[in-house]
PDB file of C-alpha atoms and ligand atoms in Angstrom:
ATOM      1  CA  MET K   1      50.837  80.516  56.151  1.00 48.00           C
ATOM      2  CA  ASN K   2      52.075  80.112  59.709  1.00 82.00           C
ATOM      3  CA  LYS K   3      52.232  83.269  61.731  1.00 96.00           C
ATOM      4  CA  LEU K   4      55.686  84.826  61.991  1.00 98.00           C
ATOM      5  CA  TYR K   5      56.798  86.583  65.169  1.00 98.00           C
ATOM      6  CA  PHE K   6      58.938  89.709  65.131  1.00 98.00           C
ATOM      7  CA  GLY K   7      59.708  91.625  68.275  1.00 98.00           C
ATOM      8  CA  SER K   8      62.184  93.797  70.042  1.00 98.00           C
ATOM      9  CA  ASN K   9      63.422  94.128  73.580  1.00 98.00           C
ATOM     10  CA  LEU K  10      64.227  97.821  74.067  1.00 98.00           C
ATOM     11  CA  LYS K  11      66.374  96.987  77.128  1.00 98.00           C
ATOM     12  CA  MET K  12      67.365 100.181  79.028  1.00 98.00           C
ATOM     13  CA  TYR K  13      67.731 102.518  76.072  1.00 97.00           C
ATOM     14  CA  LYS K  14      64.638 104.518  75.204  1.00 98.00           C
ATOM     15  CA  THR K  15      63.042 107.253  77.349  1.00 98.00           C
ATOM     16  CA  VAL K  16      59.258 107.606  77.512  1.00 98.00           C
ATOM     17  CA  ALA K  17      59.275 110.142  74.671  1.00 98.00           C
ATOM     18  CA  ASP K  18      61.647 108.020  72.563  1.00 98.00           C
ATOM     19  CA  THR K  19      59.504 104.928  73.120  1.00 98.00           C
ATOM     20  CA  VAL K  20      56.247 106.614  72.131  1.00 98.00           C
ATOM     21  CA  ALA K  21      57.816 108.156  69.005  1.00 98.00           C
ATOM     22  CA  TYR K  22      59.337 104.801  68.055  1.00 98.00           C
ATOM     23  CA  LEU K  23      56.049 102.932  68.523  1.00 98.00           C
ATOM     24  CA  ARG K  24      54.113 105.496  66.517  1.00 98.00           C
ATOM     25  CA  GLU K  25      56.569 105.282  63.653  1.00 98.00           C
ATOM     26  CA  LEU K  26      56.682 101.503  63.729  1.00 98.00           C
ATOM     27  CA  ALA K  27      52.860 101.259  63.771  1.00 98.00           C
ATOM     28  CA  GLN K  28      52.643 103.610  60.809  1.00 98.00           C
ATOM     29  CA  ARG K  29      55.344 101.874  58.805  1.00 98.00           C
ATOM     30  CA  THR K  30      53.884  98.406  59.332  1.00 98.00           C
ATOM     31  CA  ALA K  31      50.182  99.317  59.106  1.00 98.00           C
ATOM     32  CA  ASP K  32      49.662  97.395  55.857  1.00 98.00           C
ATOM     33  CA  ILE K  33      51.179  94.137  57.145  1.00 98.00           C
ATOM     34  CA  ASP K  34      48.485  91.575  57.874  1.00 97.00           C
ATOM     35  CA  ARG K  35      48.501  90.846  61.609  1.00 97.00           C
ATOM     36  CA  LYS K  36      47.116  87.377  60.945  1.00 97.00           C
ATOM     37  CA  GLU K  37      50.457  86.675  59.254  1.00 97.00           C
ATOM     38  CA  VAL K  38      52.769  88.668  61.529  1.00 98.00           C
ATOM     39  CA  GLN K  39      52.726  89.092  65.279  1.00 98.00           C
ATOM     40  CA  LEU K  40      54.656  92.221  66.118  1.00 98.00           C
ATOM     41  CA  PHE K  41      55.696  92.912  69.725  1.00 98.00           C
ATOM     42  CA  ILE K  42      57.786  95.440  71.647  1.00 98.00           C
ATOM     43  CA  LEU K  43      59.043  95.382  75.233  1.00 98.00           C
ATOM     44  CA  PRO K  44      59.757  98.913  76.501  1.00 98.00           C
ATOM     45  CA  SER K  45      61.204  99.911  79.872  1.00 98.00           C
ATOM     46  CA  TYR K  46      58.801  99.862  82.813  1.00 98.00           C
ATOM     47  CA  THR K  47      58.667 103.658  83.000  1.00 98.00           C
ATOM     48  CA  ALA K  48      57.494 103.873  79.377  1.00 98.00           C
ATOM     49  CA  LEU K  49      54.803 101.192  79.588  1.00 98.00           C
ATOM     50  CA  GLU K  50      51.902 103.428  80.597  1.00 98.00           C
ATOM     51  CA  SER K  51      52.497 105.953  77.803  1.00 98.00           C
ATOM     52  CA  ALA K  52      53.312 103.180  75.364  1.00 98.00           C
ATOM     53  CA  ALA K  53      50.009 101.455  76.111  1.00 98.00           C
ATOM     54  CA  ALA K  54      48.072 104.722  75.847  1.00 98.00           C
ATOM     55  CA  ASN K  55      49.563 105.390  72.407  1.00 98.00           C
ATOM     56  CA  THR K  56      49.553 101.925  70.845  1.00 98.00           C
ATOM     57  CA  ASP K  57      46.900  99.676  69.372  1.00 98.00           C
ATOM     58  CA  GLN K  58      47.972  96.371  70.838  1.00 98.00           C
ATOM     59  CA  ALA K  59      46.146  94.486  68.115  1.00 98.00           C
ATOM     60  CA  CYS K  60      48.935  95.818  65.868  1.00 98.00           C
ATOM     61  CA  ILE K  61      51.879  95.926  68.269  1.00 98.00           C
ATOM     62  CA  LYS K  62      51.661  93.808  71.388  1.00 98.00           C
ATOM     63  CA  LEU K  63      53.388  95.422  74.368  1.00 98.00           C
ATOM     64  CA  GLY K  64      55.139  93.584  77.141  1.00 98.00           C
ATOM     65  CA  ALA K  65      57.266  94.082  80.229  1.00 98.00           C
ATOM     66  CA  GLN K  66      60.904  93.005  80.381  1.00 98.00           C
ATOM     67  CA  ASN K  67      60.555  91.314  83.780  1.00 98.00           C
ATOM     68  CA  MET K  68      58.105  90.790  86.623  1.00 98.00           C
ATOM     69  CA  CYS K  69      57.896  89.653  90.256  1.00 98.00           C
ATOM     70  CA  TRP K  70      56.414  86.299  91.255  1.00 98.00           C
ATOM     71  CA  GLU K  71      53.987  87.838  93.764  1.00 98.00           C
ATOM     72  CA  ASP K  72      51.091  90.276  93.390  1.00 98.00           C
ATOM     73  CA  GLN K  73      52.307  92.453  96.270  1.00 98.00           C
ATOM     74  CA  GLY K  74      54.627  92.323  99.261  1.00 98.00           C
ATOM     75  CA  GLN K  75      58.027  93.216 100.643  1.00 98.00           C
ATOM     76  CA  PHE K  76      59.852  93.205  97.295  1.00 98.00           C
ATOM     77  CA  THR K  77      61.554  96.589  97.042  1.00 98.00           C
ATOM     78  CA  GLY K  78      62.207  97.615  93.468  1.00 97.00           C
ATOM     79  CA  GLU K  79      60.024  94.936  91.939  1.00 98.00           C
ATOM     80  CA  ILE K  80      56.923  95.246  89.729  1.00 98.00           C
ATOM     81  CA  SER K  81      53.963  92.875  89.978  1.00 98.00           C
ATOM     82  CA  PRO K  82      51.562  91.583  87.320  1.00 98.00           C
ATOM     83  CA  VAL K  83      48.749  93.542  88.983  1.00 98.00           C
ATOM     84  CA  MET K  84      50.718  96.755  88.349  1.00 98.00           C
ATOM     85  CA  LEU K  85      51.321  95.787  84.729  1.00 98.00           C
ATOM     86  CA  GLU K  86      47.647  94.998  84.232  1.00 98.00           C
ATOM     87  CA  GLU K  87      46.813  98.529  85.434  1.00 97.00           C
ATOM     88  CA  PHE K  88      48.541  99.775  82.276  1.00 95.00           C
ATOM     89  CA  GLY K  89      46.859  97.216  80.028  1.00 97.00           C
ATOM     90  CA  ILE K  90      49.990  95.073  79.829  1.00 98.00           C
ATOM     91  CA  ARG K  91      49.337  91.327  79.750  1.00 98.00           C
ATOM     92  CA  PHE K  92      52.603  90.083  78.278  1.00 98.00           C
ATOM     93  CA  VAL K  93      55.923  89.580  80.032  1.00 98.00           C
ATOM     94  CA  MET K  94      59.399  88.295  79.277  1.00 98.00           C
ATOM     95  CA  ILE K  95      61.022  86.100  81.889  1.00 98.00           C
ATOM     96  CA  GLY K  96      64.667  85.054  82.196  1.00 98.00           C
ATOM     97  CA  HIS K  97      66.362  87.256  79.636  1.00 98.00           C
ATOM     98  CA  SER K  98      70.087  86.504  79.443  1.00 97.00           C
ATOM     99  CA  GLU K  99      70.896  89.858  81.076  1.00 96.00           C
ATOM    100  CA  ARG K 100      68.569  89.062  84.004  1.00 97.00           C
ATOM    101  CA  ARG K 101      70.274  85.718  84.435  1.00 97.00           C
ATOM    102  CA  HIS K 102      73.885  86.780  83.903  1.00 96.00           C
ATOM    103  CA  VAL K 103      74.021  90.414  85.029  1.00 96.00           C
ATOM    104  CA  PHE K 104      71.497  90.154  87.868  1.00 97.00           C
ATOM    105  CA  GLY K 105      72.115  86.540  88.841  1.00 97.00           C
ATOM    106  CA  GLU K 106      68.620  85.119  88.418  1.00 98.00           C
ATOM    107  CA  ALA K 107      68.345  81.338  88.680  1.00 98.00           C
ATOM    108  CA  ASP K 108      66.107  78.849  86.885  1.00 98.00           C
ATOM    109  CA  THR K 109      64.055  78.362  90.052  1.00 98.00           C
ATOM    110  CA  GLU K 110      63.252  82.099  90.153  1.00 98.00           C
ATOM    111  CA  GLU K 111      62.344  82.108  86.471  1.00 98.00           C
ATOM    112  CA  ASN K 112      60.009  79.208  87.222  1.00 98.00           C
ATOM    113  CA  LYS K 113      58.208  81.141  89.973  1.00 98.00           C
ATOM    114  CA  LYS K 114      57.810  84.100  87.622  1.00 98.00           C
ATOM    115  CA  VAL K 115      56.599  81.983  84.704  1.00 98.00           C
ATOM    116  CA  ARG K 116      53.997  80.272  86.875  1.00 98.00           C
ATOM    117  CA  HIS K 117      52.786  83.540  88.319  1.00 98.00           C
ATOM    118  CA  ALA K 118      52.565  85.217  84.912  1.00 98.00           C
ATOM    119  CA  LEU K 119      50.558  82.281  83.599  1.00 98.00           C
ATOM    120  CA  LYS K 120      48.307  82.403  86.664  1.00 98.00           C
ATOM    121  CA  HIS K 121      47.421  85.910  85.455  1.00 98.00           C
ATOM    122  CA  SER K 122      46.936  84.516  81.926  1.00 98.00           C
ATOM    123  CA  PHE K 123      49.775  86.681  80.625  1.00 98.00           C
ATOM    124  CA  THR K 124      51.490  85.786  77.405  1.00 98.00           C
ATOM    125  CA  THR K 125      54.761  84.573  78.911  1.00 98.00           C
ATOM    126  CA  LEU K 126      57.992  84.623  76.963  1.00 99.00           C
ATOM    127  CA  LEU K 127      60.642  82.447  78.604  1.00 98.00           C
ATOM    128  CA  CYS K 128      64.182  83.149  77.381  1.00 98.00           C
ATOM    129  CA  ILE K 129      66.816  80.436  77.480  1.00 98.00           C
ATOM    130  CA  GLY K 130      70.350  80.097  76.144  1.00 98.00           C
ATOM    131  CA  GLU K 131      73.740  78.597  76.907  1.00 98.00           C
ATOM    132  CA  THR K 132      76.961  80.486  77.651  1.00 98.00           C
ATOM    133  CA  ALA K 133      80.038  80.293  75.422  1.00 97.00           C
ATOM    134  CA  GLU K 134      81.706  78.048  77.989  1.00 97.00           C
ATOM    135  CA  GLU K 135      78.778  75.637  78.081  1.00 98.00           C
ATOM    136  CA  LYS K 136      78.797  75.527  74.285  1.00 98.00           C
ATOM    137  CA  GLU K 137      82.547  74.818  74.359  1.00 97.00           C
ATOM    138  CA  PHE K 138      81.967  71.894  76.734  1.00 98.00           C
ATOM    139  CA  GLY K 139      79.398  70.504  74.297  1.00 98.00           C
ATOM    140  CA  ILE K 140      76.513  70.709  76.776  1.00 98.00           C
ATOM    141  CA  SER K 141      74.285  73.281  75.015  1.00 98.00           C
ATOM    142  CA  THR K 142      71.391  70.848  74.627  1.00 98.00           C
ATOM    143  CA  GLU K 143      71.629  69.765  78.263  1.00 98.00           C
ATOM    144  CA  VAL K 144      71.643  73.400  79.410  1.00 98.00           C
ATOM    145  CA  LEU K 145      68.611  74.285  77.298  1.00 98.00           C
ATOM    146  CA  ARG K 146      66.742  71.208  78.497  1.00 98.00           C
ATOM    147  CA  THR K 147      67.526  72.107  82.117  1.00 98.00           C
ATOM    148  CA  GLN K 148      66.358  75.700  81.642  1.00 98.00           C
ATOM    149  CA  LEU K 149      63.134  74.459  80.072  1.00 98.00           C
ATOM    150  CA  LYS K 150      62.471  71.667  82.551  1.00 98.00           C
ATOM    151  CA  ILE K 151      63.054  73.880  85.607  1.00 98.00           C
ATOM    152  CA  GLY K 152      61.670  77.071  84.083  1.00 98.00           C
ATOM    153  CA  LEU K 153      58.445  75.328  83.078  1.00 98.00           C
ATOM    154  CA  TYR K 154      58.194  72.983  86.049  1.00 98.00           C
ATOM    155  CA  GLY K 155      54.621  72.625  87.263  1.00 98.00           C
ATOM    156  CA  VAL K 156      53.139  74.549  84.314  1.00 98.00           C
ATOM    157  CA  ASP K 157      49.761  73.114  83.387  1.00 98.00           C
ATOM    158  CA  VAL K 158      49.378  71.924  79.812  1.00 98.00           C
ATOM    159  CA  LYS K 159      46.334  74.194  79.415  1.00 97.00           C
ATOM    160  CA  ASP K 160      48.648  77.192  79.923  1.00 98.00           C
ATOM    161  CA  ALA K 161      50.939  76.165  77.053  1.00 97.00           C
ATOM    162  CA  ALA K 162      48.727  78.301  74.785  1.00 97.00           C
ATOM    163  CA  ASN K 163      50.065  81.416  76.556  1.00 98.00           C
ATOM    164  CA  LEU K 164      53.710  80.407  76.379  1.00 98.00           C
ATOM    165  CA  TRP K 165      56.393  81.613  74.001  1.00 98.00           C
ATOM    166  CA  VAL K 166      60.060  80.626  74.139  1.00 98.00           C
ATOM    167  CA  ALA K 167      63.072  82.587  72.914  1.00 98.00           C
ATOM    168  CA  TYR K 168      66.403  80.911  72.269  1.00 98.00           C
ATOM    169  CA  GLU K 169      69.090  83.524  72.851  1.00 98.00           C
ATOM    170  CA  PRO K 170      72.585  82.086  73.198  1.00 98.00           C
ATOM    171  CA  VAL K 171      74.426  84.269  75.731  1.00 97.00           C
ATOM    172  CA  TRP K 172      77.477  84.551  73.474  1.00 97.00           C
ATOM    173  CA  SER K 173      75.411  85.925  70.610  1.00 97.00           C
ATOM    174  CA  ILE K 174      73.706  88.813  72.408  1.00 96.00           C
ATOM    175  CA  GLY K 175      74.665  92.479  72.384  1.00 92.00           C
ATOM    176  CA  VAL K 176      77.562  94.575  71.135  1.00 91.00           C
ATOM    177  CA  ASN K 177      80.138  91.812  71.686  1.00 91.00           C
ATOM    178  CA  GLY K 178      77.824  89.082  70.417  1.00 94.00           C
ATOM    179  CA  ILE K 179      78.608  86.717  67.585  1.00 93.00           C
ATOM    180  CA  PRO K 180      75.475  85.693  65.665  1.00 92.00           C
ATOM    181  CA  ALA K 181      74.760  81.969  65.835  1.00 93.00           C
ATOM    182  CA  SER K 182      75.176  80.208  62.518  1.00 96.00           C
ATOM    183  CA  VAL K 183      71.895  79.365  60.874  1.00 97.00           C
ATOM    184  CA  ASP K 184      72.530  75.614  61.174  1.00 98.00           C
ATOM    185  CA  TYR K 185      73.437  75.877  64.829  1.00 98.00           C
ATOM    186  CA  ALA K 186      70.349  77.981  65.595  1.00 98.00           C
ATOM    187  CA  GLU K 187      68.122  75.507  63.747  1.00 98.00           C
ATOM    188  CA  SER K 188      69.595  72.511  65.580  1.00 98.00           C
ATOM    189  CA  MET K 189      69.047  74.147  68.982  1.00 98.00           C
ATOM    190  CA  HIS K 190      65.496  75.154  68.039  1.00 98.00           C
ATOM    191  CA  TYR K 191      64.851  71.564  67.012  1.00 98.00           C
ATOM    192  CA  GLU K 192      66.024  70.346  70.432  1.00 98.00           C
ATOM    193  CA  ILE K 193      63.920  72.972  72.195  1.00 98.00           C
ATOM    194  CA  LYS K 194      60.791  71.908  70.311  1.00 98.00           C
ATOM    195  CA  LYS K 195      61.546  68.255  71.118  1.00 98.00           C
ATOM    196  CA  CYS K 196      61.861  69.073  74.816  1.00 98.00           C
ATOM    197  CA  LEU K 197      58.672  71.163  74.793  1.00 98.00           C
ATOM    198  CA  ARG K 198      56.851  68.185  73.292  1.00 98.00           C
ATOM    199  CA  GLU K 199      58.156  65.979  76.112  1.00 98.00           C
ATOM    200  CA  ILE K 200      56.758  68.466  78.615  1.00 98.00           C
ATOM    201  CA  PHE K 201      53.449  69.408  77.003  1.00 98.00           C
ATOM    202  CA  GLY K 202      52.725  66.759  74.369  1.00 98.00           C
ATOM    203  CA  GLU K 203      50.865  67.998  71.298  1.00 97.00           C
ATOM    204  CA  ALA K 204      50.096  71.355  72.935  1.00 97.00           C
ATOM    205  CA  ALA K 205      53.791  72.162  72.449  1.00 98.00           C
ATOM    206  CA  ASP K 206      53.266  72.494  68.713  1.00 96.00           C
ATOM    207  CA  GLU K 207      51.492  75.816  69.329  1.00 96.00           C
ATOM    208  CA  ILE K 208      54.383  77.335  71.328  1.00 98.00           C
ATOM    209  CA  PRO K 209      56.374  79.727  69.123  1.00 98.00           C
ATOM    210  CA  VAL K 210      60.145  79.428  69.467  1.00 98.00           C
ATOM    211  CA  LEU K 211      61.945  82.620  68.506  1.00 98.00           C
ATOM    212  CA  TYR K 212      65.628  83.196  67.823  1.00 98.00           C
ATOM    213  CA  GLY K 213      67.444  86.167  69.343  1.00 98.00           C
ATOM    214  CA  GLY K 214      71.062  87.293  69.443  1.00 97.00           C
ATOM    215  CA  SER K 215      72.639  89.672  66.914  1.00 97.00           C
ATOM    216  CA  VAL K 216      69.788  89.287  64.446  1.00 98.00           C
ATOM    217  CA  ASN K 217      70.346  91.833  61.690  1.00 97.00           C
ATOM    218  CA  LEU K 218      69.426  92.617  58.101  1.00 97.00           C
ATOM    219  CA  GLY K 219      72.180  90.287  56.906  1.00 97.00           C
ATOM    220  CA  ASN K 220      71.058  87.103  58.699  1.00 97.00           C
ATOM    221  CA  ALA K 221      67.319  87.535  59.357  1.00 98.00           C
ATOM    222  CA  ASN K 222      66.158  85.996  56.069  1.00 98.00           C
ATOM    223  CA  ASP K 223      68.274  82.868  56.480  1.00 98.00           C
ATOM    224  CA  LEU K 224      67.114  82.401  60.057  1.00 98.00           C
ATOM    225  CA  ILE K 225      63.387  82.869  59.462  1.00 98.00           C
ATOM    226  CA  VAL K 226      63.229  80.198  56.755  1.00 98.00           C
ATOM    227  CA  GLN K 227      64.526  77.501  59.123  1.00 97.00           C
ATOM    228  CA  PRO K 228      61.849  74.902  59.872  1.00 97.00           C
ATOM    229  CA  SER K 229      62.106  75.216  63.669  1.00 98.00           C
ATOM    230  CA  VAL K 230      62.398  79.026  63.809  1.00 98.00           C
ATOM    231  CA  ASP K 231      59.004  80.719  64.301  1.00 98.00           C
ATOM    232  CA  GLY K 232      60.201  84.260  64.716  1.00 98.00           C
ATOM    233  CA  LEU K 233      63.000  86.702  65.425  1.00 98.00           C
ATOM    234  CA  TYR K 234      63.625  88.546  68.648  1.00 98.00           C
ATOM    235  CA  VAL K 235      65.754  91.545  67.837  1.00 98.00           C
ATOM    236  CA  GLY K 236      67.740  94.043  69.888  1.00 97.00           C
ATOM    237  CA  ARG K 237      69.986  96.632  68.255  1.00 97.00           C
ATOM    238  CA  ALA K 238      68.834  96.068  64.671  1.00 98.00           C
ATOM    239  CA  ALA K 239      65.245  96.923  65.623  1.00 98.00           C
ATOM    240  CA  TRP K 240      65.683 100.127  67.571  1.00 98.00           C
ATOM    241  CA  GLN K 241      65.200 102.318  64.535  1.00 98.00           C
ATOM    242  CA  ALA K 242      61.713 101.791  63.182  1.00 98.00           C
ATOM    243  CA  GLU K 243      62.801 102.126  59.561  1.00 98.00           C
ATOM    244  CA  GLN K 244      65.459  99.424  59.941  1.00 98.00           C
ATOM    245  CA  PHE K 245      63.121  97.088  61.810  1.00 98.00           C
ATOM    246  CA  GLU K 246      60.432  97.554  59.161  1.00 98.00           C
ATOM    247  CA  ARG K 247      62.949  96.610  56.474  1.00 98.00           C
ATOM    248  CA  LEU K 248      64.080  93.539  58.408  1.00 98.00           C
ATOM    249  CA  ILE K 249      60.472  92.377  58.895  1.00 98.00           C
ATOM    250  CA  ARG K 250      59.468  92.918  55.256  1.00 98.00           C
ATOM    251  CA  ASN K 251      62.601  91.204  53.921  1.00 98.00           C
ATOM    252  CA  ALA K 252      62.259  88.240  56.267  1.00 98.00           C
ATOM    253  CA  LYS K 253      58.555  87.836  55.521  1.00 98.00           C
ATOM    254  CA  ALA K 254      59.272  87.888  51.772  1.00 98.00           C
ATOM    255  CA  ALA K 255      62.061  85.307  52.176  1.00 98.00           C
ATOM    256  CA  TYR K 256      59.695  83.082  54.175  1.00 97.00           C
ATOM    257  CA  GLU K 257      56.944  83.371  51.568  1.00 96.00           C
ATOM    258  CA  GLU K 258      59.401  82.605  48.764  1.00 95.00           C
ATOM    259  CA  LYS K 259      60.588  79.505  50.576  1.00 93.00           C
ATOM    260  CA  ARG K 260      56.986  78.359  51.097  1.00 89.00           C
ATOM    261  CA  LYS K 261      56.221  78.888  47.415  1.00 89.00           C
ATOM    262  CA  THR K 262      59.185  76.836  46.226  1.00 88.00           C
ATOM    263  CA  ALA K 263      58.353  74.088  48.743  1.00 83.00           C
ATOM    264  CA  ASP K 264      54.746  73.741  47.442  1.00 74.00           C
TER     265      ASP K 264
HETATM  266  P1  13P Z 301      70.846  92.014  70.115  1.00 65.99           P
HETATM  267  O1  13P Z 301      69.983  91.775  68.913  1.00 65.99           O
HETATM  268  O2  13P Z 301      71.240  93.449  70.272  1.00 65.99           O
HETATM  269  O3  13P Z 301      72.025  91.079  70.140  1.00 65.99           O
HETATM  270  O4  13P Z 301      69.955  91.684  71.416  1.00 65.99           O
HETATM  271  C1  13P Z 301      69.106  90.579  71.397  1.00 65.99           C
HETATM  272  C2  13P Z 301      68.339  90.494  72.647  1.00 65.99           C
HETATM  273  O5  13P Z 301      68.870  90.537  73.745  1.00 65.99           O
HETATM  274  C3  13P Z 301      66.868  90.354  72.540  1.00 65.99           C
HETATM  275  O6  13P Z 301      66.305  90.075  73.785  1.00 65.99           O
END
C-alpha cells in the first residue's frame, strides 16, 4: 500500500492551549493507525509550535510551520527563520499557501527563495500552488500551475526532491466561501502537476506526494483519495475538531483500501 497523507493547516484559529488539547486528542484517537500507511501532519500557529512540539510525538503527528523566512537571521522584522523553528524541533514548513500569496501578496520568486532555504536546512518543504477563479475561467489553470512549479522550484537540486511535498489548493476552493473542486477536475490538475514535476526532477518526482486541499470534507474525501494522482488530503475547517478529522481519515483510508482490493 502506498502511504496516504492527511494533514491540517490550523491557520490563525487555535491558541496554544487549544492546539495542545487538539493534538493530544488527535494522537489518542489515531494511535492505532499504522504510520507506515498514513502520514499525519499538523501546522499550528507559530506561537503554539514550542508547546505543540513538547507535547507531540512527531513520529505519529509531524508538526510544521505555516511559513518561514528565506534567511537564517537579519533585518526582517516580523519574520521567523528556519534556525528558530529548529530550536523547537520543527523541521517541516509550508511555503506559498494561497492566503500568503493572495492576502499578503507573496510572489513566486519569494516562494522560490523560501523553498530553497528550507531545503538547504533539509526541512520537509510543502509548496502550495493553485489557480484563481479568474485564471480557471480563462482556461489557463495548467499554465498557472506549471509557472508556480517552475519558478517555485527553480534551482532546486534533484537530490532535495526527497524532502519536497506539493499541495494543489485552487484559490476558489479554499475557506468559507470556497467551492470544492470536482473530483475529475482535481485529478486532472494533479496529473498535470505530476507531469511537470517529472519534467523538473525526472524519476525522483515519483516520490513527491501531491496533496489536494480546498473544502475537503467528510462528503468528498473518499472520492478524492481514490484518484490515481491524489496522494493525500490537506484539510482546513473539516479537520479542526479531532473527532471529525479522525472520521475523515478512517473513512478515506477504508475507501482507498477498498479501491485497491477491487483493482487487484
Ligand atoms: P479549507 O479546507 O477550510 O477550505 O482550507 C484548506 C486549506 O487552506 C488548507 O491549507
